[in-house]
Every structure is written in C-alpha cells, then in structure tokens.
Coordinates of C-alpha atoms in Angstrom, one line a residue:
M16 CA -86.8 7.5 -299.1
E17 CA -89.5 6.5 -296.7
D18 CA -93.2 5.7 -297.1
T19 CA -95.2 7.7 -294.6
A20 CA -98.7 6.9 -293.6
P21 CA -100.5 8.9 -290.9
A22 CA -102.2 7.0 -288.3
P23 CA -106.0 7.0 -288.4
A24 CA -107.8 10.1 -287.1
A25 CA -107.9 10.7 -283.4
T26 CA -104.4 9.1 -282.9
P27 CA -101.1 10.8 -282.0
F28 CA -99.1 8.3 -284.0
E29 CA -97.5 8.5 -287.4
L30 CA -95.8 5.5 -289.2
S31 CA -93.0 5.4 -291.8
L32 CA -91.4 2.5 -293.7
S33 CA -87.7 2.9 -294.9
E34 CA -86.2 1.4 -298.0
E35 CA -84.6 -1.2 -295.8
G36 CA -88.0 -2.2 -294.6
A37 CA -87.8 -0.7 -291.1
L38 CA -91.1 0.5 -289.7
T39 CA -90.8 3.6 -287.4
L40 CA -93.5 5.0 -285.1
H41 CA -93.4 8.7 -284.5
Y42 CA -95.3 10.0 -281.5
T43 CA -96.4 13.6 -280.9
P44 CA -98.3 14.2 -277.6
D45 CA -101.8 15.6 -277.8
P46 CA -103.7 16.2 -274.6
E47 CA -107.0 15.7 -276.3
Q48 CA -106.1 12.2 -277.6
A49 CA -106.7 9.1 -275.5
L50 CA -103.8 6.8 -274.9
L51 CA -103.7 3.5 -276.9
N52 CA -103.0 0.0 -275.5
E53 CA -101.0 -2.6 -277.4
A54 CA -103.9 -4.4 -279.0
A55 CA -105.3 -1.1 -280.4
L56 CA -101.9 -0.1 -281.6
R57 CA -101.5 -3.4 -283.4
T58 CA -104.9 -3.1 -285.1
Q59 CA -104.1 0.4 -286.4
I60 CA -100.6 -0.7 -287.7
A61 CA -102.1 -3.7 -289.5
A62 CA -104.4 -1.5 -291.5
D63 CA -101.5 -0.2 -293.6
F64 CA -98.4 -2.4 -292.8
E65 CA -99.8 -5.9 -292.3
H66 CA -96.9 -7.4 -294.2
V67 CA -94.2 -5.9 -291.9
P68 CA -93.0 -8.1 -289.0
L69 CA -93.5 -6.3 -285.7
F70 CA -91.1 -6.3 -282.8
D71 CA -93.0 -7.3 -279.7
E72 CA -90.6 -5.7 -277.2
A73 CA -90.7 -2.4 -279.2
L74 CA -94.5 -2.3 -279.2
C75 CA -94.6 -2.6 -275.5
E76 CA -92.0 0.1 -275.2
A77 CA -94.0 2.4 -277.4
V78 CA -97.1 1.9 -275.2
K79 CA -95.2 2.8 -272.1
R80 CA -93.4 5.8 -273.5
Q81 CA -96.6 7.5 -274.7
R82 CA -97.5 7.9 -271.0
S83 CA -94.5 10.2 -270.5
G84 CA -96.2 12.9 -272.6
K85 CA -93.0 13.5 -274.6
P86 CA -92.5 13.0 -278.4
F87 CA -90.4 10.1 -279.6
A88 CA -89.6 8.0 -282.6
L89 CA -89.2 4.2 -282.3
T90 CA -88.5 1.4 -284.8
I91 CA -91.3 -1.2 -284.0
G92 CA -91.0 -3.5 -287.0
G93 CA -89.1 -4.6 -290.1
P94 CA -86.6 -7.3 -291.0
R95 CA -84.6 -9.1 -288.3
D96 CA -81.6 -11.4 -288.6
A97 CA -81.7 -14.9 -287.1
A98 CA -80.5 -15.2 -283.5
V99 CA -78.3 -18.1 -282.5
E100 CA -77.8 -19.4 -279.0
V101 CA -75.8 -22.5 -277.8
V102 CA -77.2 -24.6 -274.9
V103 CA -74.8 -27.0 -273.2
S104 CA -76.3 -29.9 -271.3
R105 CA -75.7 -30.3 -267.6
D106 CA -73.3 -33.1 -268.0
Q107 CA -71.6 -31.2 -270.8
L108 CA -71.8 -34.1 -273.1
F109 CA -74.2 -32.4 -275.6
A110 CA -74.4 -28.9 -277.1
H111 CA -77.4 -27.7 -279.1
L112 CA -78.0 -24.7 -281.3
V113 CA -81.2 -22.8 -280.5
I114 CA -82.1 -20.6 -283.5
E115 CA -84.6 -17.8 -283.7
P116 CA -85.5 -17.7 -287.4
P117 CA -85.1 -14.4 -289.3
L118 CA -88.1 -12.0 -289.8
G119 CA -89.0 -10.4 -293.1
K120 CA -85.9 -9.8 -295.2
G121 CA -83.6 -10.6 -292.3
R122 CA -80.5 -12.8 -292.8
G123 CA -80.4 -16.4 -291.8
P124 CA -77.8 -17.9 -289.4
T125 CA -74.2 -17.8 -290.7
A126 CA -71.3 -20.1 -290.0
E127 CA -69.4 -17.2 -288.4
Q128 CA -72.4 -16.5 -286.2
I129 CA -72.6 -20.1 -285.1
R130 CA -68.9 -20.3 -284.4
T131 CA -69.1 -17.2 -282.3
A132 CA -72.0 -18.7 -280.3
L133 CA -70.0 -21.9 -279.8
D134 CA -66.9 -20.0 -278.7
M135 CA -69.0 -18.0 -276.1
E136 CA -70.0 -21.3 -274.5
R137 CA -66.4 -22.7 -274.8
V138 CA -67.5 -25.6 -277.0
V139 CA -64.2 -26.9 -278.4
S140 CA -64.7 -30.7 -278.7
G141 CA -67.1 -33.0 -280.4
G142 CA -68.3 -30.5 -283.0
L143 CA -70.6 -32.1 -285.6
E144 CA -69.5 -31.7 -289.2
G145 CA -71.7 -29.5 -291.5
V146 CA -73.7 -28.1 -288.6
A147 CA -73.4 -24.5 -289.9
E148 CA -74.8 -25.4 -293.3
A149 CA -77.5 -27.5 -291.7
A150 CA -78.5 -24.6 -289.5
G151 CA -79.2 -22.4 -292.4
A152 CA -81.5 -24.9 -294.1
I153 CA -83.3 -25.8 -290.9
A154 CA -83.9 -22.2 -289.9
A155 CA -85.4 -21.6 -293.4
E156 CA -87.9 -24.3 -292.6
G157 CA -88.8 -22.7 -289.2
R158 CA -87.0 -25.3 -287.0
Y159 CA -85.2 -23.9 -284.1
C160 CA -83.0 -26.6 -282.4
L161 CA -80.4 -29.0 -283.7
P162 CA -77.4 -30.8 -282.2
A163 CA -74.1 -28.9 -282.6
A164 CA -71.5 -31.0 -280.6
R165 CA -71.4 -34.3 -278.8
G166 CA -68.9 -35.3 -276.2
R167 CA -67.6 -38.8 -275.5
P168 CA -68.7 -40.3 -272.2
A169 CA -66.2 -42.3 -270.1
R170 CA -66.5 -46.0 -270.6
E171 CA -66.0 -47.9 -267.3
G172 CA -63.8 -50.9 -267.2
N173 CA -65.4 -54.3 -267.0
D174 CA -65.1 -56.1 -263.6
A175 CA -63.4 -59.4 -263.6
H176 CA -65.9 -62.3 -263.8
L177 CA -66.1 -66.0 -264.2
E178 CA -67.1 -67.4 -267.6
P179 CA -68.7 -70.9 -267.4
L180 CA -67.1 -73.4 -269.8
V181 CA -69.6 -76.2 -269.5
T182 CA -72.2 -76.6 -272.2
G183 CA -75.6 -78.1 -271.6
T184 CA -78.7 -77.3 -270.1
A185 CA -79.1 -74.3 -268.1
D186 CA -82.3 -73.6 -270.0
R187 CA -83.8 -77.0 -270.6
R188 CA -86.5 -77.0 -273.3
P189 CA -88.7 -79.7 -274.9
R190 CA -87.0 -81.5 -277.8
I191 CA -88.8 -81.2 -281.1
R192 CA -89.2 -84.6 -282.7
E193 CA -88.9 -85.4 -286.4
D194 CA -92.7 -85.2 -286.8
G195 CA -92.6 -81.6 -285.5
R196 CA -94.2 -82.4 -282.1
A197 CA -92.6 -81.4 -278.8
D198 CA -91.4 -84.1 -276.4
Y199 CA -92.1 -82.5 -273.1
R200 CA -90.4 -85.3 -271.2
D201 CA -87.1 -84.7 -273.0
L202 CA -85.8 -81.4 -271.9
G203 CA -82.1 -82.1 -272.7
T204 CA -79.2 -83.1 -270.4
I205 CA -78.2 -81.5 -267.1
Q206 CA -74.9 -79.7 -267.0
E207 CA -72.3 -82.0 -265.7
V208 CA -68.6 -82.5 -265.6
T209 CA -66.1 -85.3 -265.1
P210 CA -62.6 -85.0 -263.4
G211 CA -60.2 -83.0 -265.5
M212 CA -62.9 -81.1 -267.5
R213 CA -62.7 -77.3 -267.7
V214 CA -65.3 -75.7 -265.4
A215 CA -64.8 -71.9 -265.5
R216 CA -62.3 -69.3 -266.7
L217 CA -61.5 -66.0 -265.0
V218 CA -61.9 -63.1 -267.4
P219 CA -59.6 -60.3 -266.1
P220 CA -60.8 -56.7 -265.5
T221 CA -60.3 -54.0 -268.2
D222 CA -59.0 -50.5 -267.6
G223 CA -61.9 -48.6 -269.2
E224 CA -61.7 -45.6 -271.5
S225 CA -61.7 -41.9 -270.5
G226 CA -64.2 -39.5 -272.0
V227 CA -64.3 -35.8 -272.9
T228 CA -67.0 -33.1 -272.6
V229 CA -67.9 -30.7 -275.4
T230 CA -65.9 -28.1 -273.5
G231 CA -62.8 -30.2 -273.6
K232 CA -62.8 -31.5 -270.0
T233 CA -61.4 -35.0 -269.5
L234 CA -63.8 -37.5 -267.9
P235 CA -61.8 -40.2 -266.0
A236 CA -62.9 -43.8 -266.4
R237 CA -63.2 -46.3 -263.5
A238 CA -61.0 -49.4 -263.9
G239 CA -62.7 -52.8 -263.6
R240 CA -62.5 -54.5 -260.2
P241 CA -60.3 -57.6 -259.9
L242 CA -61.7 -60.9 -258.7
P243 CA -59.4 -63.5 -256.9
L244 CA -60.0 -67.0 -258.4
R245 CA -59.8 -70.0 -256.1
P246 CA -61.3 -73.5 -255.7
L247 CA -64.2 -73.3 -253.3
D248 CA -63.6 -76.9 -252.1
D249 CA -61.8 -80.1 -253.1
T250 CA -64.1 -80.7 -256.1
T251 CA -62.2 -78.2 -258.3
E252 CA -58.6 -77.1 -258.7
L253 CA -56.6 -74.4 -260.6
D254 CA -55.0 -75.5 -263.8
P255 CA -51.3 -75.9 -263.2
Q256 CA -50.6 -74.3 -266.6
D257 CA -53.2 -71.5 -266.4
A258 CA -53.9 -69.6 -263.2
N259 CA -57.2 -68.3 -264.7
L260 CA -58.7 -71.7 -265.3
L261 CA -60.6 -74.0 -262.9
R262 CA -60.8 -77.7 -263.6
A263 CA -63.1 -80.4 -262.0
K264 CA -61.6 -82.9 -259.6
A265 CA -65.0 -84.7 -259.1
A266 CA -67.9 -85.7 -261.3
G267 CA -71.2 -83.9 -260.9
R268 CA -73.0 -80.6 -261.7
P269 CA -70.8 -77.5 -261.9
V270 CA -71.9 -74.5 -259.7
I271 CA -70.4 -71.1 -260.5
L272 CA -70.2 -68.8 -257.4
E273 CA -68.5 -65.5 -256.6
G274 CA -64.8 -65.9 -257.0
G275 CA -64.8 -69.7 -257.7
A276 CA -66.7 -72.8 -258.6
K277 CA -67.4 -76.3 -257.2
V278 CA -68.9 -79.5 -258.4
E279 CA -72.0 -80.9 -256.7
P280 CA -72.2 -84.7 -256.9
V281 CA -75.9 -84.5 -256.0
V282 CA -78.8 -82.9 -257.9
Q283 CA -82.1 -82.4 -256.1
F284 CA -85.7 -82.1 -257.4
D285 CA -89.1 -81.7 -255.6
N286 CA -90.7 -84.1 -258.1
I287 CA -89.8 -85.6 -261.4
D288 CA -92.6 -84.7 -263.8
L289 CA -93.2 -82.7 -267.0
S290 CA -91.8 -79.6 -265.3
T291 CA -88.4 -81.2 -264.9
G292 CA -88.4 -83.5 -267.9
N293 CA -86.5 -86.8 -267.9
I294 CA -83.3 -86.7 -265.9
D295 CA -79.9 -88.1 -266.9
F296 CA -77.1 -87.2 -264.5
I297 CA -73.6 -88.3 -263.8
G298 CA -73.9 -88.1 -260.0
T299 CA -76.6 -88.9 -257.4
V300 CA -80.2 -87.8 -258.0
V301 CA -82.4 -87.0 -255.0
V302 CA -86.1 -86.6 -255.4
K303 CA -87.9 -85.1 -252.4
G304 CA -91.3 -86.1 -253.7
D305 CA -92.5 -88.5 -256.4
V306 CA -91.4 -89.7 -259.8
R307 CA -94.6 -89.4 -261.9
A308 CA -95.9 -91.7 -264.6
G309 CA -94.1 -91.8 -267.9
M310 CA -90.9 -90.2 -266.6
K311 CA -87.3 -91.5 -266.8
V312 CA -84.4 -91.0 -264.4
R313 CA -80.9 -92.2 -265.1
S314 CA -77.9 -91.8 -262.8
A315 CA -74.3 -92.8 -263.0
G316 CA -74.5 -92.7 -259.1
D317 CA -77.4 -93.4 -256.8
I318 CA -81.1 -92.5 -257.0
Q319 CA -83.0 -91.6 -253.8
V320 CA -86.8 -91.0 -253.9
A321 CA -88.6 -89.9 -250.8
G322 CA -92.0 -90.6 -252.2
T323 CA -93.3 -93.1 -254.8
V324 CA -92.3 -94.2 -258.3
E325 CA -95.4 -94.5 -260.5
A326 CA -95.2 -96.3 -263.8
A327 CA -91.8 -94.6 -264.4
E328 CA -88.3 -95.9 -265.4
L329 CA -85.3 -95.6 -263.1
E330 CA -81.8 -96.7 -263.9
A331 CA -78.7 -96.3 -261.7
E332 CA -75.1 -97.4 -261.7
G333 CA -75.2 -97.4 -257.9
T334 CA -78.2 -98.1 -255.7
I335 CA -81.8 -97.0 -255.9
E336 CA -83.7 -96.2 -252.7
V337 CA -87.5 -95.6 -252.8
R338 CA -89.0 -94.8 -249.4
G339 CA -92.5 -95.2 -250.7
G340 CA -93.6 -97.8 -253.2
I341 CA -92.8 -98.7 -256.8
I342 CA -96.2 -99.0 -258.7
G343 CA -97.0 -99.9 -262.2
H344 CA -100.2 -99.7 -264.1
G345 CA -101.5 -103.2 -264.9
P346 CA -99.5 -106.4 -265.6
V347 CA -95.7 -106.2 -266.0
R348 CA -95.7 -108.0 -269.4
D349 CA -98.1 -108.2 -272.3
K350 CA -99.4 -111.4 -273.9
A351 CA -96.2 -111.6 -276.1
G352 CA -94.0 -111.6 -273.0
R353 CA -92.7 -108.0 -273.6
L354 CA -92.4 -105.5 -270.8
R355 CA -95.3 -103.0 -270.9
T356 CA -94.4 -99.3 -270.8
E357 CA -97.3 -98.8 -268.3
S358 CA -95.4 -100.9 -265.7
A359 CA -92.7 -99.5 -263.5
A360 CA -89.2 -100.5 -264.5
V361 CA -86.3 -100.1 -262.0
H362 CA -82.7 -101.2 -262.7
A363 CA -79.7 -100.8 -260.4
K364 CA -76.2 -102.1 -260.8
H365 CA -75.9 -102.7 -257.0
S366 CA -79.1 -102.8 -254.9
V367 CA -82.7 -101.6 -254.9
S368 CA -84.8 -100.9 -251.8
A369 CA -88.5 -99.9 -251.5
R370 CA -91.4 -100.1 -249.1
F371 CA -93.5 -102.2 -251.5
L372 CA -93.6 -103.2 -255.2
E373 CA -96.8 -103.5 -257.2
N374 CA -96.9 -104.4 -260.9
A375 CA -93.3 -103.5 -261.2
F376 CA -90.2 -104.9 -262.9
V377 CA -87.1 -104.6 -260.6
S378 CA -83.6 -105.8 -261.3
A379 CA -80.5 -105.4 -259.2
G380 CA -76.9 -106.6 -259.6
E381 CA -76.8 -107.5 -255.9
T382 CA -79.8 -107.2 -253.5
V383 CA -83.4 -106.2 -253.6
I384 CA -84.8 -105.2 -250.2
V385 CA -88.6 -104.7 -249.8
R386 CA -90.1 -103.8 -246.4
D387 CA -93.8 -104.8 -246.8
R388 CA -94.8 -106.6 -250.0
I389 CA -93.9 -107.7 -253.5
G390 CA -97.2 -108.0 -255.4
H391 CA -97.6 -109.2 -259.0
S392 CA -94.2 -108.0 -259.9
E393 CA -91.1 -109.4 -261.6
V394 CA -87.9 -109.2 -259.5
D395 CA -84.4 -110.3 -260.5
A396 CA -81.5 -110.0 -258.0
G397 CA -77.9 -110.9 -258.7
E398 CA -77.5 -112.0 -255.1
E399 CA -80.6 -112.1 -252.8
V400 CA -84.1 -110.8 -252.3
L401 CA -85.0 -109.8 -248.7
V402 CA -88.7 -109.0 -247.9
G403 CA -89.8 -107.9 -244.4
E404 CA -86.4 -107.8 -242.9
A405 CA -87.0 -104.4 -241.2
G406 CA -90.2 -105.4 -239.4
G407 CA -92.6 -105.1 -242.4
K408 CA -95.2 -107.5 -243.6
G409 CA -92.8 -109.4 -245.7
Q410 CA -95.1 -110.8 -248.3
I411 CA -94.4 -112.1 -251.9
I412 CA -97.7 -112.6 -253.7
G413 CA -98.0 -113.4 -257.4
G414 CA -95.5 -112.6 -260.1
V415 CA -91.9 -113.9 -260.4
T416 CA -89.1 -113.4 -257.9
R417 CA -85.6 -114.5 -258.8
A418 CA -82.2 -114.4 -257.1
R419 CA -78.9 -116.1 -257.6
R420 CA -78.4 -117.1 -254.0
D421 CA -81.4 -116.6 -251.6
V422 CA -84.9 -115.3 -251.4
R423 CA -86.1 -114.7 -247.8
A424 CA -89.6 -113.5 -246.8
K425 CA -92.1 -114.0 -244.1
S426 CA -94.8 -115.4 -246.3
L427 CA -94.9 -116.7 -249.9
G428 CA -98.1 -116.8 -251.9
S429 CA -101.5 -116.0 -250.5
A430 CA -104.5 -117.6 -248.9
A431 CA -106.3 -117.1 -252.2
S432 CA -103.8 -119.4 -253.9
V433 CA -102.5 -116.7 -256.2
G434 CA -99.9 -118.3 -258.5
T435 CA -96.5 -117.3 -257.3
L436 CA -93.1 -118.3 -258.7
V437 CA -89.9 -118.0 -256.7
E438 CA -86.6 -119.1 -258.3
V439 CA -83.0 -119.1 -257.0
G440 CA -79.8 -120.4 -258.3
L441 CA -80.2 -119.4 -261.9
T442 CA -81.0 -115.7 -262.5
R443 CA -82.5 -114.6 -265.8
D444 CA -79.2 -113.1 -266.8
L445 CA -77.3 -116.4 -266.1
K446 CA -79.9 -118.4 -268.1
E447 CA -79.7 -116.0 -271.1
R448 CA -75.9 -116.0 -271.0
I449 CA -75.7 -119.8 -271.0
A450 CA -78.2 -120.0 -273.9
E451 CA -76.2 -117.4 -275.8
V452 CA -72.8 -119.2 -275.3
E453 CA -74.3 -122.5 -276.3
E454 CA -75.7 -121.0 -279.5
Q455 CA -72.4 -119.4 -280.4
L456 CA -70.5 -122.6 -279.6
E457 CA -72.7 -124.6 -281.8
A458 CA -72.4 -122.1 -284.7
Q459 CA -68.6 -121.9 -284.5
Q460 CA -68.2 -125.7 -284.1
S461 CA -70.3 -126.1 -287.3
R462 CA -68.0 -123.8 -289.2
L463 CA -64.9 -125.5 -287.9
T464 CA -66.3 -128.9 -289.0
Q465 CA -66.9 -127.5 -292.5
V466 CA -63.3 -126.2 -292.7
E467 CA -61.9 -129.6 -291.5
A468 CA -64.0 -131.4 -294.1
T469 CA -62.5 -129.1 -296.8
F470 CA -59.0 -130.0 -295.7
R471 CA -59.8 -133.7 -295.9
R472 CA -60.8 -133.3 -299.5
L473 CA -57.6 -131.3 -300.2
R474 CA -55.5 -134.2 -298.9
E475 CA -57.1 -136.4 -301.6
N476 CA -56.6 -133.8 -304.3
P477 CA -53.9 -131.3 -303.2
R478 CA -54.2 -129.2 -306.4
A479 CA -57.9 -128.6 -306.2
L480 CA -57.5 -125.1 -304.8
P481 CA -55.0 -122.3 -305.3
D482 CA -52.3 -121.9 -302.7
E483 CA -53.8 -118.5 -301.6
T484 CA -57.1 -120.0 -300.9
V485 CA -55.5 -122.8 -298.9
H486 CA -53.6 -120.3 -296.8
K487 CA -56.9 -118.4 -296.0
L488 CA -58.5 -121.7 -295.0
E489 CA -55.6 -122.4 -292.6
Q490 CA -56.0 -119.0 -291.0
A491 CA -59.7 -119.5 -290.6
E492 CA -59.2 -123.0 -289.1
H493 CA -56.7 -121.5 -286.5
Q494 CA -59.1 -118.7 -285.6
L495 CA -62.1 -121.0 -285.3
R496 CA -60.2 -123.4 -283.0
G497 CA -59.3 -120.6 -280.7
E498 CA -62.9 -119.3 -280.6
V499 CA -64.3 -122.8 -279.9
R500 CA -61.8 -123.3 -277.1
A501 CA -62.7 -119.9 -275.5
L502 CA -66.4 -120.6 -275.7
R503 CA -66.0 -124.0 -274.1
Q504 CA -64.1 -122.4 -271.3
T505 CA -66.8 -119.8 -270.8
K506 CA -69.5 -122.6 -270.8
G507 CA -67.5 -124.5 -268.2
E508 CA -67.4 -121.4 -265.9
L509 CA -71.1 -120.9 -266.3
E510 CA -71.8 -124.5 -265.5
A511 CA -69.7 -124.1 -262.4
R512 CA -72.0 -121.4 -261.3
I513 CA -74.9 -123.7 -261.8
G514 CA -73.2 -126.0 -259.3
E515 CA -73.0 -123.1 -256.9
A516 CA -76.8 -122.5 -257.5
E517 CA -77.5 -125.8 -255.8
Q518 CA -76.4 -124.1 -252.5
A519 CA -79.2 -121.5 -252.9
S520 CA -82.3 -121.5 -250.8
I521 CA -85.8 -120.1 -250.5
T522 CA -87.1 -119.2 -247.0
A523 CA -90.5 -118.3 -245.6
T524 CA -90.2 -117.6 -241.9
R525 CA -93.9 -117.6 -241.3
E526 CA -95.9 -119.5 -244.0
V527 CA -96.2 -120.6 -247.6
F528 CA -99.4 -121.1 -249.4
T529 CA -100.8 -123.4 -252.0
N530 CA -100.0 -122.7 -255.7
L531 CA -96.4 -121.5 -254.9
T532 CA -93.8 -122.8 -257.2
A533 CA -90.2 -123.0 -255.8
V534 CA -87.4 -123.4 -258.3
I535 CA -83.8 -124.1 -257.3
A536 CA -81.1 -124.6 -259.9
G537 CA -83.7 -125.4 -262.5
V538 CA -85.5 -128.0 -260.3
H539 CA -89.2 -127.3 -259.7
Y540 CA -91.3 -127.9 -256.6
R541 CA -95.0 -127.0 -256.5
V542 CA -96.6 -126.5 -253.1
S543 CA -99.9 -128.4 -252.8
E544 CA -100.8 -127.4 -249.2
D545 CA -100.2 -124.5 -246.9
R546 CA -97.2 -124.9 -244.7
R547 CA -95.6 -123.1 -241.7
S548 CA -92.0 -121.8 -241.6
V549 CA -90.4 -123.5 -244.6
T550 CA -86.9 -123.4 -246.2
F551 CA -86.6 -124.9 -249.7
V552 CA -83.2 -126.4 -250.6
I553 CA -81.7 -128.9 -253.0
E554 CA -80.9 -132.5 -251.8
N555 CA -79.9 -135.3 -254.1
G556 CA -81.0 -133.3 -257.1
E557 CA -84.5 -132.6 -255.8
V558 CA -86.2 -129.6 -254.0
V559 CA -87.1 -130.5 -250.4
C560 CA -88.7 -128.6 -247.5
R561 CA -87.0 -128.2 -244.1

C-alpha cells in the first residue's frame, strides 16, 4: 500500500511513498503548467516528505524528462544501502575502503560486500583483521574511509661499512666538576691509539628482505654493496686472524676513511683556547696560532707552536718549539717559592726552543735554545742553554738560568744592574736528587745502627728475645745493609757528576753587567763591574774569568 499525496496546485506532479519507503514521482504532462527546476521541485517535495532521503541523480533526471512532454514515473527517494569502493595506492602498498553511508532505512556495509569490493581490485595480501566489522561501525558514525590492507615494502640490504672501535672524544664536551660547575678547559681526551690496538671493523653487507604489494606482487630487495677493506698506509694492518679487522701499527689519532683507516701521528689546531679545551695527545701537537692563557697541552711526542704561548702549560716527551715567545703574567714564583699558575710553564724531555722567554718557567732534559732574550724567567736545562745563536739579541736579564754543562749568550745581565743568576754544573734536578739520597742514606743508616745495637745486647743476654723475633731482626739487618750499600753507590755516582760539573762554563760573547752572579759546581762569583767578552770557568776550586 502506498501513501499518495498530490503535488500542490498548478503542478503536473504526484508523489507516492511505498511501504518499503520508496518515494515515486508521477508526471502527467499539462500544456498549461510551467516546467519546474530542481530547487522548486525539492521545495514542493519537502512540504510532505521532508523525512525521506532524496536521490540527487534521480531528481536531475526528473527535471530533464518533464521537458519531453511524456508521462513517466520515477523513484526519486527512499532508503539506500551503503556503497563500498576499494582504492589502492599507486605503489600498491595500501588499500582503503571508501564507504558511502546508507540513507534512510538502507543497510550498512556487509562483510560480503567488502570482500567483493576487495576481490574486484585484486587485493589478496595484507588484509587487516576485523576490517568488515569495523566498517559497519564506522559507517554508522558517518565516516567514509578506513584502511583495508597493507603491503610489506622491500627492505634494502645495508651496505658494508667501517665501524670505529676507538673510544674517546669525537664529541668533546666540558667536564662537570664535583661542585656542579663546568670546566670548559677540560673537554676530555682526543681519540688515540697505540700499536696493536683495534682501529676499525668491517661490517659486511646484508641481503635485504623482499616485499609484497596488497595485490600479491613481489617487490625485490636490493642487496647491500660490498666494501673492500685495506690498510691505507703503513700505519695500519689487517689482523692476521680476522680479515675484517684493522689494527694500528703506529701511535696517533685514528682516521676512518672510505674502505680503510690510518693513524695520524700529528694533530693540528688553529689555536689552543676554550674552543679546543686542554689537549693531551699521544703524538705530535701542531698549533698554527697561539696557546692562550690558562690552557694545558701535553704530548707524548713533540709540540710545535707557530705563535706565542701565553701563561699556559706545555709538556712534551719529545721537543717543544715555539716560534713566537713564551710569556707569563708576573713573577715566576710567589713569596713562598712556589710556581705561580699565572706564569708560563714549559717542560720537554729533550729540548725547548723559542724566540724569547718572559716571566716563564722552562725546563728541558737536554737543551734550551732562545733566539733573542730570556727575561725574568727560570730556565733549567739538562745539558746547555744557548741564547742568540741564530743571530738574535742573545740576552739573559734577571731570573735564574741553569744548565748541567754550559750557558752561552751574547750578554748577561743589564746596564740597569738587574740581579741575574746563571748556574752550571749542578742542575736543580741533580741538587734535589743528591739531597734526597743523602736523606735516605741517613735514615737507613740510623735504622741499621739500632738493629746492630739490639744484636750487641742479645750477645750479652741470648734468651732476652724469642727465636722468631731474632730471625726477623736478622732479616731486617741483611736488608738494611743492602739498602745502605746501594744508596752509598748512588751517592758516589752523583758525586762523580759533581766532578764533571767543574768542567762546565758560562760564556758571554759580548758583555756581562754588574750584579750578575755566576755559579759553577756550587762555587759563586759575583760580578762587580761591567766586562767585555767573558767566559767563567773553575780553576783551583774558584770561579775565574777568561
């Protein structure tokens, strides 16, 4: 049974609604009636059937067909089942359900409807579990799109690559002290290796993993590219037991490059300042500029500075070369005789060379070479101090200059009679070592005397002590006698070096000034008047001028 409602007056349409909810438009041509457009038709339908969903396409068709002048009946509204469409992405790795929700009393999407739509697009792989049930719920909420299937992309193989095996400092950062403050001069150690250490390991390529599209098509995977491993120079070598492992043959900083690695024995910096932090390196350190105040540089090789060293600390197992000057801030020592941190402190196991020294403490195991001037500094050389040898001014003014063998300069002291001390024959280290041996010898000799006194009392009363105690005393006496004998031998060797010290000399090729003190093998000579071209030596136990 249908509900029929005539259209309003002056219209050729009649509308009927079936029990199933279908709305049908009946058209009877009438030459006296004007044709209706879609908007007018919708307005008239809404007057009686506002609750019925309309079909947009059917309404357009009804407006067109009335122009033919022929009667027709057309369903223009009512319930509509949900429509399901599957859209596959261009790369075929994703499939989505596009759902037009039902209208009126229409049915929602069904599992069978969804499977049919997937089959039409040949989606056979990667289906998501529960998508049909989810589609019904989502459509009821008016949503229209959800993922239906997901493919698996191909996973390319990893190319072979070198894995660095040296820990350290690639990213050097300030050390946080116990009080919570950052030490911006301590940025950690530089990466370094010694011979035999592991430098890098070759990680072989992988084959990758093929993929599959939602339509079941296989996606091939690219295999990783191989990488031949080889030593780049004679600073590294392949491990004889592992062809994928590189070991160091030299000491220095490891550098990882394409297909190999090498060890650089030299590390370079523009300047040493807060941006670089303090430097501690196993090889040679080259500074193209300056070493700024408060910084520290330590090298197990050499240190080369093209600029100046300002109130900084340098220490090298080899040589230290400073093309500019070494400058401290203020006196080298405080009133208590301790080195001031504001002074420059430079220590080399072999030699130190610089253009000039000012308020600096410099020590070298062999030679200190200064081109122009040593001013108000403390210099200690294991062999000799040479000032002005390369055509410089060659001055030593103020401070203390020591060497085991010779000190040679153009001028010693100054016209202003600045107090200047030059000492040869006994270096500070030799003096300290002699004093240390004498102190140890005195202490061990005192203990030995006490043990010997105990044995004298035991001879008078043999049962005064248990046998175990007597045995321990005998062992102590034997050990002490050996230590005293060794210390006496060491003292004799040091005293022999004192004899060699008497062959040392102090030379001023141009002039010496008043208030210079020359010390040779512990014998002092104070200059009371200016002199020209002088060499100080020891004769008959006294310092004389030649």
